[in-house]
Coordinates of C-alpha atoms in Angstrom, one line a residue:
Chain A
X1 CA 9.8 -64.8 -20.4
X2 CA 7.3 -62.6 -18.2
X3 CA 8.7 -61.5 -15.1
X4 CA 7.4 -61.2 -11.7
X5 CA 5.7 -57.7 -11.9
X6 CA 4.5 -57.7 -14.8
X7 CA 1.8 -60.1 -14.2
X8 CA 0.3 -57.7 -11.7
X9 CA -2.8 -56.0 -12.3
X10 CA -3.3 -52.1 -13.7
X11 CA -5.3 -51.4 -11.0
X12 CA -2.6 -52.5 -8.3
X13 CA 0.5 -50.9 -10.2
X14 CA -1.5 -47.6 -10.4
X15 CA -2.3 -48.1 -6.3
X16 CA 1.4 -48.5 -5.8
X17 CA 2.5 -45.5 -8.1
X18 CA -0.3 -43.4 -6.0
X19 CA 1.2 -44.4 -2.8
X20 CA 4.3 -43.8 -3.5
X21 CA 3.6 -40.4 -4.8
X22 CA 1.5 -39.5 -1.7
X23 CA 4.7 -40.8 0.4
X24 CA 7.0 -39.0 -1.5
X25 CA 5.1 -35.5 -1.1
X26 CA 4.6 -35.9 2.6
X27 CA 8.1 -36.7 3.2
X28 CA 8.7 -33.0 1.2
X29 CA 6.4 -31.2 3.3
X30 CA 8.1 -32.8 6.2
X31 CA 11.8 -31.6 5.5
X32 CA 10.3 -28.3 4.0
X33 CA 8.2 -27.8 7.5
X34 CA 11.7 -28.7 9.3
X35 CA 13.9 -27.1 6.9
X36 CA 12.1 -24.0 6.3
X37 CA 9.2 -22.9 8.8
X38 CA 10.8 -23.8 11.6
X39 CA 12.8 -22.0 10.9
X40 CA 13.0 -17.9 11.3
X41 CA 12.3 -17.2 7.7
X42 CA 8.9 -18.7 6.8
X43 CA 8.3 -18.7 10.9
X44 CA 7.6 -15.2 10.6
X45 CA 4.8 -15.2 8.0
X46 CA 2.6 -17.3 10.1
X47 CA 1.2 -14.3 11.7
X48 CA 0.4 -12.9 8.2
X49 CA -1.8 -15.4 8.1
X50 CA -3.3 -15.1 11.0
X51 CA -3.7 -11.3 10.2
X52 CA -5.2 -12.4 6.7
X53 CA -7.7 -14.5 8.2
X54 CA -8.6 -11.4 10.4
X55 CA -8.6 -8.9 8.1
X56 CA -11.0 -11.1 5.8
X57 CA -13.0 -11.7 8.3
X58 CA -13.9 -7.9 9.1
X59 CA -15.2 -6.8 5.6
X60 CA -16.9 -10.1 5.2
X61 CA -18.7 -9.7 8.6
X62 CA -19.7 -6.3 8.2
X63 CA -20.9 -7.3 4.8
X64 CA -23.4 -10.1 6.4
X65 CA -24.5 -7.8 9.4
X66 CA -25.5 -5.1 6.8
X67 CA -27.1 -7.7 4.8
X68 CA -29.2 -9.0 7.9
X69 CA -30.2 -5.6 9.1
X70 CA -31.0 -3.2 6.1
X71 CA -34.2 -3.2 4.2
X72 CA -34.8 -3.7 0.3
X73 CA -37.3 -2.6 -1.4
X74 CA -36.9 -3.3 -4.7
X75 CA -38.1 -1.3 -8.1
X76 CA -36.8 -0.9 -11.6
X77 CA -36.2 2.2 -12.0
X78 CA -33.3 1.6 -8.4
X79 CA -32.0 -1.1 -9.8
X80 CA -30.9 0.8 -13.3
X81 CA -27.6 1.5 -13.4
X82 CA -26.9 5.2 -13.1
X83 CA -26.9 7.5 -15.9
X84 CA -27.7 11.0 -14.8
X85 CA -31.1 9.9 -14.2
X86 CA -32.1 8.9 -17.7
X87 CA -32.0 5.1 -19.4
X88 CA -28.7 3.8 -19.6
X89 CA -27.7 4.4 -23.4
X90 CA -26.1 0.9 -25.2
X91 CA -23.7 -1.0 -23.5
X92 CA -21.0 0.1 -20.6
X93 CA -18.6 -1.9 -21.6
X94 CA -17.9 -0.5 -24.7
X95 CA -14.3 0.6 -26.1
X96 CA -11.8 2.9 -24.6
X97 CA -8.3 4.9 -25.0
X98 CA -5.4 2.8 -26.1
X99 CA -3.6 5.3 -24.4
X100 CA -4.8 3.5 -21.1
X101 CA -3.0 0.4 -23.1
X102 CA 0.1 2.2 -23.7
X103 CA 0.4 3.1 -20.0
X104 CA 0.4 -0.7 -18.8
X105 CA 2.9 -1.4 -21.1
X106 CA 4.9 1.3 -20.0
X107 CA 4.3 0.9 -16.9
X108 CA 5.4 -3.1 -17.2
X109 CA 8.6 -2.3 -18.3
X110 CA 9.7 0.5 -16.0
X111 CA 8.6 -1.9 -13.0
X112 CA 11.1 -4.5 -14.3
X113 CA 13.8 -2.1 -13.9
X114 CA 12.4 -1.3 -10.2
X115 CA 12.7 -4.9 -9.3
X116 CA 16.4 -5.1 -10.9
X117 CA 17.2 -1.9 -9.2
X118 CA 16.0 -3.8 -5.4
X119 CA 18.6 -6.1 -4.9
X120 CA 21.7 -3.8 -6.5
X121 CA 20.5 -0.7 -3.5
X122 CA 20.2 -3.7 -0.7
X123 CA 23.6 -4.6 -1.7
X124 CA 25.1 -1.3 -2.5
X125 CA 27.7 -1.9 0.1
X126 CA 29.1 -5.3 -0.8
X127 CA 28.7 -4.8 -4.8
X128 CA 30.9 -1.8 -4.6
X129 CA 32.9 0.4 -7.6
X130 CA 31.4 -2.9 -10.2
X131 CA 28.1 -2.5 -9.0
X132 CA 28.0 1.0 -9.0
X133 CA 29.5 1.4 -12.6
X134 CA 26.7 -1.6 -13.4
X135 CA 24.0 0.1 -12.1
X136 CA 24.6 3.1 -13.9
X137 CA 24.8 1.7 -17.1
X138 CA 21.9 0.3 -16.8
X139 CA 19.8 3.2 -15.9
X140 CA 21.4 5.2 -18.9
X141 CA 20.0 2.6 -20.9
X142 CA 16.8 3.1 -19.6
X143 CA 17.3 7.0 -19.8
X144 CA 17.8 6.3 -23.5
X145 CA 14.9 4.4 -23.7
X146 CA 13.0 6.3 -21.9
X147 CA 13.8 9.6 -24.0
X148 CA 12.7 7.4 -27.1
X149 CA 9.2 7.1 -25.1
X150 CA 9.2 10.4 -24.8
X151 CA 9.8 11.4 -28.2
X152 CA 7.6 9.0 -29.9
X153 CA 5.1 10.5 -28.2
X154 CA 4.4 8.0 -26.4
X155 CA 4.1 10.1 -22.4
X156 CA 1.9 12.2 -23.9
X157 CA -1.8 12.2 -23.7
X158 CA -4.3 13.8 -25.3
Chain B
X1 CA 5.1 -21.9 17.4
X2 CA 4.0 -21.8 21.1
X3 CA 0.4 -21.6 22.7
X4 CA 1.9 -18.2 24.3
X5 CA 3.3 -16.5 21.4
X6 CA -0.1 -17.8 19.3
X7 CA -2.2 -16.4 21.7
X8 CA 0.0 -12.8 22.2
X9 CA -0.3 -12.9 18.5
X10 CA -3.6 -13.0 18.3
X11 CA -4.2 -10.5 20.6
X12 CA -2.3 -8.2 19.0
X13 CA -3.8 -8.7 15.5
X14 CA -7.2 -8.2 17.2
X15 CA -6.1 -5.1 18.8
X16 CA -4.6 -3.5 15.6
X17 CA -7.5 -4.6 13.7
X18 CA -9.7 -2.6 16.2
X19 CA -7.7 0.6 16.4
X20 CA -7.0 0.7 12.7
X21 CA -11.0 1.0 12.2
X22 CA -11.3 3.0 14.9
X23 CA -8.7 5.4 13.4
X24 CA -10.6 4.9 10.1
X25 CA -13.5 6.0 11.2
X26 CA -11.9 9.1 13.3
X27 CA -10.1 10.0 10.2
X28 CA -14.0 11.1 8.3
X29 CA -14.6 12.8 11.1
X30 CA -11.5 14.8 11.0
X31 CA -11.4 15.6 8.0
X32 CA -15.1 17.2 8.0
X33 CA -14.5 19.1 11.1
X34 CA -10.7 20.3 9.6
X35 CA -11.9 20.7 6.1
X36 CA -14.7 22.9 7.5
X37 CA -12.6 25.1 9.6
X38 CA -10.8 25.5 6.6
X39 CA -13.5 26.6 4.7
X40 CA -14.8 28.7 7.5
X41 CA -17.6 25.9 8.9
X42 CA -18.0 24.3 11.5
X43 CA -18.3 20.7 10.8
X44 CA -20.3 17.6 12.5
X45 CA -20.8 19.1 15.9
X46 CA -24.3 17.7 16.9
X47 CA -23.4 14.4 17.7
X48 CA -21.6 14.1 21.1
X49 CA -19.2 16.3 22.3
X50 CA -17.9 18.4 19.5
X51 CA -19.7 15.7 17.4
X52 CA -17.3 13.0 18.5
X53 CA -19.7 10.3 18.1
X54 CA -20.6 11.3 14.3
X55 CA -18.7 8.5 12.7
X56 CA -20.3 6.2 15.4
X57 CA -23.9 7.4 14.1
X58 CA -22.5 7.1 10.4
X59 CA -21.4 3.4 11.2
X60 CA -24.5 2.5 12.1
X61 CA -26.4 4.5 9.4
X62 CA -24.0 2.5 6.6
X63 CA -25.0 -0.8 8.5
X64 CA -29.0 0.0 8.1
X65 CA -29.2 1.9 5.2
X66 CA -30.7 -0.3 2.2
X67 CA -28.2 -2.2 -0.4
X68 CA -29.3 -1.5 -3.6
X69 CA -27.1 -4.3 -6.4
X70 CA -28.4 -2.8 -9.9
X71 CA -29.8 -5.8 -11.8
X72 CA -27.1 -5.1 -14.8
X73 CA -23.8 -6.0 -12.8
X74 CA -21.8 -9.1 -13.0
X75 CA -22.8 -9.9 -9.4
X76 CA -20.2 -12.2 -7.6
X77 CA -17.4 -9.7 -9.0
X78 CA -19.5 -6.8 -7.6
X79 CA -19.9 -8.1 -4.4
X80 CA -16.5 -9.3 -4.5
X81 CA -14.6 -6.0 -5.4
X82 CA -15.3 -4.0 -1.9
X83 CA -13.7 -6.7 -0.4
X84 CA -11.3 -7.0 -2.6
X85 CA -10.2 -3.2 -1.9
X86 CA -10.2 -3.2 1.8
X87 CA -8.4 -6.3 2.3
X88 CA -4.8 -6.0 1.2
X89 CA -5.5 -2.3 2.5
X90 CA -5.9 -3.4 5.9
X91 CA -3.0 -6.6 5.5
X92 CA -0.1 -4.2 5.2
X93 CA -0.7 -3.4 9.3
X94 CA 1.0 -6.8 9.6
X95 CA 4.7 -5.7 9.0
X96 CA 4.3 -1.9 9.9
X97 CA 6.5 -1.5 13.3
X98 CA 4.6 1.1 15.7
X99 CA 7.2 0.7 18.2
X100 CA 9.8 -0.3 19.8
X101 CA 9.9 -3.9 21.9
X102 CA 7.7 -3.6 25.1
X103 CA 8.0 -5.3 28.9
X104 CA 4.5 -6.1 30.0
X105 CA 4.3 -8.6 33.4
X106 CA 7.8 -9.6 32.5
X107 CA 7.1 -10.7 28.6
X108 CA 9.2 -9.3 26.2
X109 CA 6.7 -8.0 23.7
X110 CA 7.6 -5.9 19.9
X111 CA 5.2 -3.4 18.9
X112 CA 4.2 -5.2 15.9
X113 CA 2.8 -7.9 14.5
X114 CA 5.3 -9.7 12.8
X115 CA 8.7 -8.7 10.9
X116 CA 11.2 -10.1 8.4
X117 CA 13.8 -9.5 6.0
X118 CA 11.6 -8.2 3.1
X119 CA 8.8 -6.4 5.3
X120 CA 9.2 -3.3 3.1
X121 CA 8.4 -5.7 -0.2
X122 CA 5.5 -7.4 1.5
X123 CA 3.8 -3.2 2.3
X124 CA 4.6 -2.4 -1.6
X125 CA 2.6 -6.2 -2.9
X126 CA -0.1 -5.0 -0.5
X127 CA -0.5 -1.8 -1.8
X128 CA 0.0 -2.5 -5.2
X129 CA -2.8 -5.2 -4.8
X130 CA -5.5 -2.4 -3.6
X131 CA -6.1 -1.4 -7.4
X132 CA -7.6 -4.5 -7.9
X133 CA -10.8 -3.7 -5.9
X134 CA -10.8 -0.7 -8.0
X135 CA -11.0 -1.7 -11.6
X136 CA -13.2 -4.9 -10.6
X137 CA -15.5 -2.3 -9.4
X138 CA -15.4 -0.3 -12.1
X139 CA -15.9 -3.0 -14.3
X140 CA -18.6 -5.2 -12.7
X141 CA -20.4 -2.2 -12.1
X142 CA -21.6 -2.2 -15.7
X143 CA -22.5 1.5 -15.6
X144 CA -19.9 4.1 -18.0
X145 CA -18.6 6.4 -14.9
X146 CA -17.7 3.3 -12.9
X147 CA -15.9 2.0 -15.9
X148 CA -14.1 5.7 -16.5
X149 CA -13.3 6.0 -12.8
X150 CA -12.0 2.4 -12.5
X151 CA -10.2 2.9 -16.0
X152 CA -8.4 6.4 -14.6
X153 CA -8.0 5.1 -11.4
X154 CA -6.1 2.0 -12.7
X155 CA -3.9 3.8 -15.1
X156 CA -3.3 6.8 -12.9
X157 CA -2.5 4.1 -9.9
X158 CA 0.2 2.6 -11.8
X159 CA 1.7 5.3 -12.7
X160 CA 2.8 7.2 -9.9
X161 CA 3.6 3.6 -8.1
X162 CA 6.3 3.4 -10.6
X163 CA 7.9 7.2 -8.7
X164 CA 6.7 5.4 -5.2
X165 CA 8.7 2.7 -5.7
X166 CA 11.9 4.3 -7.3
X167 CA 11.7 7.3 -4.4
X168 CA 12.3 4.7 -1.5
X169 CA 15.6 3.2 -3.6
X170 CA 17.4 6.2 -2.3
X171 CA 16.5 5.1 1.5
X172 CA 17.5 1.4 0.6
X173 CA 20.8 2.7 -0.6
X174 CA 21.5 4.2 2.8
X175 CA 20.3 1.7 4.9
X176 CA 21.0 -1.5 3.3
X177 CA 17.7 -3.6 4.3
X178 CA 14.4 -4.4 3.6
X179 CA 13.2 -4.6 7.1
X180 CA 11.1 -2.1 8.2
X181 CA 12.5 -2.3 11.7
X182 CA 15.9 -2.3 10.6
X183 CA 15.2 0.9 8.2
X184 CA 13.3 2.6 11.4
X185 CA 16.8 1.4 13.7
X186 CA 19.1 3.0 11.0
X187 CA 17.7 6.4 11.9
X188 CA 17.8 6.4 15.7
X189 CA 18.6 8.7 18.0
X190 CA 17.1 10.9 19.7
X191 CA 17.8 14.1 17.4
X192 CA 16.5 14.4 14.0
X193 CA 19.5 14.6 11.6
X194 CA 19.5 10.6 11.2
X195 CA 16.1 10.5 9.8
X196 CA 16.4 9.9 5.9
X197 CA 14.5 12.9 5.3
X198 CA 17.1 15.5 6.4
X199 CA 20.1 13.0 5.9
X200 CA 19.9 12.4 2.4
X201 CA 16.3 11.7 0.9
X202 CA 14.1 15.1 0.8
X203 CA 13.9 14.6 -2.5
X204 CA 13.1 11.1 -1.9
X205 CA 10.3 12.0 0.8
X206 CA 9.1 14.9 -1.4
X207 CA 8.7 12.2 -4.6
X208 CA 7.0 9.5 -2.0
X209 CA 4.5 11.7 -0.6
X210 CA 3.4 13.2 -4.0
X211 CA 3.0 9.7 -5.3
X212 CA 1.3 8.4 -2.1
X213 CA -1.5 11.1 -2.8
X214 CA -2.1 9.8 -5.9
X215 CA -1.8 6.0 -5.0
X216 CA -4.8 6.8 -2.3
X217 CA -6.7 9.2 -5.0
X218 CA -6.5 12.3 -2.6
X219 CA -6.8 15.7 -3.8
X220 CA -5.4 17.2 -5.9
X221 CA -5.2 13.6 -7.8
X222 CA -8.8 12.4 -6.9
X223 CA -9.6 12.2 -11.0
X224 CA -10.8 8.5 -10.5
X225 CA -13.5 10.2 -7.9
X226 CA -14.4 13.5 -9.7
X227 CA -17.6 14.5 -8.6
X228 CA -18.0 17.0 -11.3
X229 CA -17.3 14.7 -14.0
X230 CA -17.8 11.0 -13.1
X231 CA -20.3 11.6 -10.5
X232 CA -18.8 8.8 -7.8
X233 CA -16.2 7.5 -10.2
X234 CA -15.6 3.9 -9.6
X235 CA -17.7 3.7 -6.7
X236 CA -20.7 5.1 -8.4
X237 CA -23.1 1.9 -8.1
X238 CA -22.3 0.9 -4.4
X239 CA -24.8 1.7 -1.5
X240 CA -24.9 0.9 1.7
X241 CA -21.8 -1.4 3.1
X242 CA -20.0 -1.4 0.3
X243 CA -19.5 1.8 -0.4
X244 CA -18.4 2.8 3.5
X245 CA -16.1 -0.5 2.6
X246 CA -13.9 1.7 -0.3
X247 CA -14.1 4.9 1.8
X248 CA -12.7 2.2 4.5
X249 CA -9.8 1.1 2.5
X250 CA -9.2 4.5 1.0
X251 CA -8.6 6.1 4.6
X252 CA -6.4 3.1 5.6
X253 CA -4.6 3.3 2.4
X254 CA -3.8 6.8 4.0
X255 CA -2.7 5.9 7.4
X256 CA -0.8 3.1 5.8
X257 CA 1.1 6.1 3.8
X258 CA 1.3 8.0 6.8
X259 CA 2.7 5.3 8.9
X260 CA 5.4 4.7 6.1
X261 CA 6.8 8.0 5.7
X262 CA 7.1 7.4 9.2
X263 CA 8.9 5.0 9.3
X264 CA 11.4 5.4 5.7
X265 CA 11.8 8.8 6.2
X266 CA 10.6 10.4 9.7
X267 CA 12.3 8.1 11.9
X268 CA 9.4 5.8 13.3
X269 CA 9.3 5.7 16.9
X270 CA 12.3 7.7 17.3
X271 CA 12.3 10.7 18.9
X272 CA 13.2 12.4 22.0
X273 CA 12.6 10.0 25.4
X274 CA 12.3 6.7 24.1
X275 CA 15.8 6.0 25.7
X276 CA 14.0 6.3 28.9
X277 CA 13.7 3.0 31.4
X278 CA 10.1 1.5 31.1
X279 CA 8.6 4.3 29.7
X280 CA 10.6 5.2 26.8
X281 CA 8.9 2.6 24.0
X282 CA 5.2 4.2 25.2
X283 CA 7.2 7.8 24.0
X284 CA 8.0 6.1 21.1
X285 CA 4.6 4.5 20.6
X286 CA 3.4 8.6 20.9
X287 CA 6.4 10.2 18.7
X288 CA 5.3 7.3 16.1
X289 CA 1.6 8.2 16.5
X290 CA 2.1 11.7 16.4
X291 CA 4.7 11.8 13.3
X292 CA 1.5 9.6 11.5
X293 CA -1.3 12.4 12.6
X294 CA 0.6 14.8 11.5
X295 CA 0.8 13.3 7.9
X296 CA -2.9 12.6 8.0
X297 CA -3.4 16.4 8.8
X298 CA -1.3 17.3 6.0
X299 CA -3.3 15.4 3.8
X300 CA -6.4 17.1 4.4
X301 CA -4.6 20.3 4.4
X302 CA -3.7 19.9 0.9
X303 CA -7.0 18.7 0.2
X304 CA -8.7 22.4 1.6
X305 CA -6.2 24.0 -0.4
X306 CA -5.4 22.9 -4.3
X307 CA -7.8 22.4 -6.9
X308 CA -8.1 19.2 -8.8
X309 CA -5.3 18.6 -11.5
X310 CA -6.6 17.6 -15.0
X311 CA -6.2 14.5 -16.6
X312 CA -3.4 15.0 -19.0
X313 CA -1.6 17.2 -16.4
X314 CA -1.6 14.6 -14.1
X315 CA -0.2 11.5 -16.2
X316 CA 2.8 14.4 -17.5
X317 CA 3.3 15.2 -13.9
X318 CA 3.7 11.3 -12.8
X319 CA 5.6 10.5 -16.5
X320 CA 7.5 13.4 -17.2
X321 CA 8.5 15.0 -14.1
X322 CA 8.3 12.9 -11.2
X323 CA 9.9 9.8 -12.6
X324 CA 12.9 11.3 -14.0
X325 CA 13.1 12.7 -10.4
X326 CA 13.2 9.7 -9.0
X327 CA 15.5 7.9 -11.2
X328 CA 18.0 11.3 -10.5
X329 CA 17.7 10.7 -6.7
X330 CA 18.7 7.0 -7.3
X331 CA 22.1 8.3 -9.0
X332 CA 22.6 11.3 -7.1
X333 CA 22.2 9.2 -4.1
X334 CA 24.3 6.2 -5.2
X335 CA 26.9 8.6 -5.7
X336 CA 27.2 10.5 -3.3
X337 CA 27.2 7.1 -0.7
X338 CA 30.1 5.8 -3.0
X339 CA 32.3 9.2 -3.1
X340 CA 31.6 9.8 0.7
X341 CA 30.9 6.4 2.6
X342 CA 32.5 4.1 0.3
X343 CA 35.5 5.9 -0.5
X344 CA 35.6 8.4 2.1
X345 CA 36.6 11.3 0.0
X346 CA 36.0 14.2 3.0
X347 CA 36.0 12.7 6.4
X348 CA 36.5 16.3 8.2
X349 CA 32.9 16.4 7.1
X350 CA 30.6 15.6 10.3
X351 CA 29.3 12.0 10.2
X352 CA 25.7 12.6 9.6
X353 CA 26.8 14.5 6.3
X354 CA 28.5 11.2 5.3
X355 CA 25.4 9.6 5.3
X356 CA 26.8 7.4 7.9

């Protein structure tokens, strides 16, 4: 025994589905617009992007209005890419350090430990004696690892 | 949001837009003339009075000059990368408060553009973003010094933002927020010893500032730049607009700097008079703008006077001695809140030696 929806066609289930969806996302936006930029919170960032709009608009501009004005002449030899006025020799992207590497690793993992060490100085107030003892536990974990770095040779360069 | 407030808005984005690239553009031209009194010169001094309309005939000499794109570069990232640069350079003028809030034909206006609870965070994302345009120069460019100056620029850029980043955790331990105006209202008064630098961050202020001269690429970090070596570094394939767009973004990468040690360590608009009746926030708008000059001199100061570091002395400098700084300045500041705020452990002590 078939029931009632069933018999309707892919097209119109799939139209129904959409709608719903579409419905569903502008009631979100609604309660997130009431919720949230209304307000103070996200109010405040709407002159960011006001700002952003400006401050694209000003390299952008000046870009264009150098681009209308100037004058090109154009030639090979100008148009080589610079290489103490011979020919360029090979490629310019070729392979480099893996110190440089190293450094971005590094660099990820002691930027963690700035974004853990944010929240705990905000509240430096409120977390107290546990926080405090926390925090410094932590960082002599990094200190550790961080002489381990060191030792491995891994600061140095050269 | 209102029609009012939009418009008030607006006005003042255009306005800080305006006097930041004015300010840009002042900043060449005091650096040639203070550089060259430094070196015993004299400087740009044909161009208006005292040469005072030199970055005026530079502006438009960038705007004519010819734009020559080298036929090897990957071209929408090339064209893309000045941009790219000056952007999130100019975007952190969004948050920084110049002053204090202002009565103008009976409208309550602030003295900048917008604030919030994590303005501080938004400054350090913007910053952090500007070595982007860097190393998409340096790579596009497709030539080997704008690949070495992009590569040292990058690596040396992340470095030192890791001691930049851990130096200003002293200041949050003290103040408690991540509003800018809230750090700036934490130091008021009209004497200097609530200003973090004195009460308790010097070494704090001392670890920013070196890592702010290596986050811009100023002398004596300006490896990425080297003339000697890499020619124009990462710039070395830009004419024309572009290349006035990096020096753009380089100089308000500085004032950016300059207007936050202001305002974590120096005590923003604070100063003497700003308690005044109408004219006390146009005192502060002067203390603020003359606490940021004075950083920009110092810059160039330090750029007349010490030679260029070297490239291995410059990542064990960042690595080995400033970041174990920093992270010391994180405990020794932690503590000493918890022993003398927290706890209370002298309280004959005066109060601005409590850190309170």
């Amino acid at each position: 025994m078939k029931r009632a929806e069933d018999r309707r066609s892919p097209t119109a289930v799939l139209h129904c589905i959409c709608a719903q969806f579409v419905n569903l996302v502008h009631s979100l936006l609604l309660q997130w617009y009431h919720r949230r930029v209304q307000d103070p919170p996200l109010y405040a960032f709407i002159p960011i992007a006001l700002f952003f709009a400006g401050a694209v608009i000003v390299p952008v501009g000046l870009l264009l209005v150098a681009r209308a004005l100037s004058r090109r002449v154009y030639g090979d030899a100008k148009s080589m890419a610079y290489e103490c006025g011979v020919d360029p020799v090979g490629e310019a992207t070729e392979r480099f350090s893996v110190r440089f590497y190293l450094v971005a690793i590094l660099f990820l993992i002691f930027d963690v430990e700035t974004v853990f060490l944010l929240p705990w100085a905000i509240l430096f107030d409120r977390l107290a004696l546990v926080g405090f003892i926390e925090m410094v536990t932590f960082i002599a974990i990094l200190i550790v690892g961080y002489a381990y770095a060191w030792r491995r040779g891994a600061l140095a360069w050269v | 949001m209102t029609l009012e407030m939009f418009l008030i808005t607006a006005v003042k984005i255009g306005l800080v837009l305006f006097i930041i690239l004015t300010a840009v553009a002042y900043c060449t031209y005091m650096e040639r003339r203070v550089l060259a009194f430094i070196q015993v010169r004299l400087g740009p001094n044909r161009v208006g009075p005292f040469g005072l309309l030199q970055p005026l005939a530079d502006g438009i000499k960038f705007i004519f000059k010819e734009d020559v794109i080298p036929t090897d570069v990957t071209r929408f990232i090339y064209i893309l990368a000045p941009i790219t640069a000056l952007v999130p350079a100019l975007m952190t003028f969004a948050v920084i408060p110049f002053g204090d809030r202002l009565e103008i034909f009976g409208k309550d206006i602030s003295l900048y553009i917008t604030g919030f609870n994590v303005s501080l965070l938004f400054v350090f994302a913007m910053t952090s973003l500007g070595v982007y345009g860097i190393v998409l120069a340096g790579w596009s460019s497709n030539s080997k010094y704008s690949l070495f100056g992009g590569l040292r620029s990058s690596a040396q850029m992340i470095s030192y933002e890791l001691a930049l980043s851990l130096s200003i955790i002293g200041v949050l331990i003290q103040v408690g927020s991540l509003d800018l105006v809230k750090i700036v209202e934490a130091q008021s008064g009209w004497h200097g010893f609530q200003w973090n630098v004195i009460a308790f961050q010097p070494i704090g202020f001392l670890i920013f500032f070196i890592a702010v001269l290596a986050e811009t690429n100023r002398v004596p970090f300006d490896l990425p730049e080297a003339e000697t070596e890499l020619v124009g570094g990462f710039h070395t394939e830009y004419s024309s607009m572009k290349f006035a767009m990096f020096f753009m973004a380089e100089y308000s990468a500085m004032i950016t700097a300059s207007c936050m040690a202001t305002v974590l360590f120096f005590g923003g608009w604070n100063g003497p008079g700003t308690q005044l009746e109408t004219i006390g926030p146009f005192i502060g708008l002067a203390w603020f703008t003359l606490k940021v000059f004075l950083f920009l001199f110092t810059y160039i100061w330090i750029r007349g006077t010490l030679p260029r570091f070297r490239y291995d002395q410059l990542m064990d400098f960042g690595w080995k001695l400033l970041l174990p700084l920093a992270i010391f300045n994180i405990v020794f500041t932690a503590t000493w809140k918890f022993l003398f705020h927290y706890y209370d452990l002298a309280p004959s002590l005066p109060a601005w030696m409590q850190g309170k």
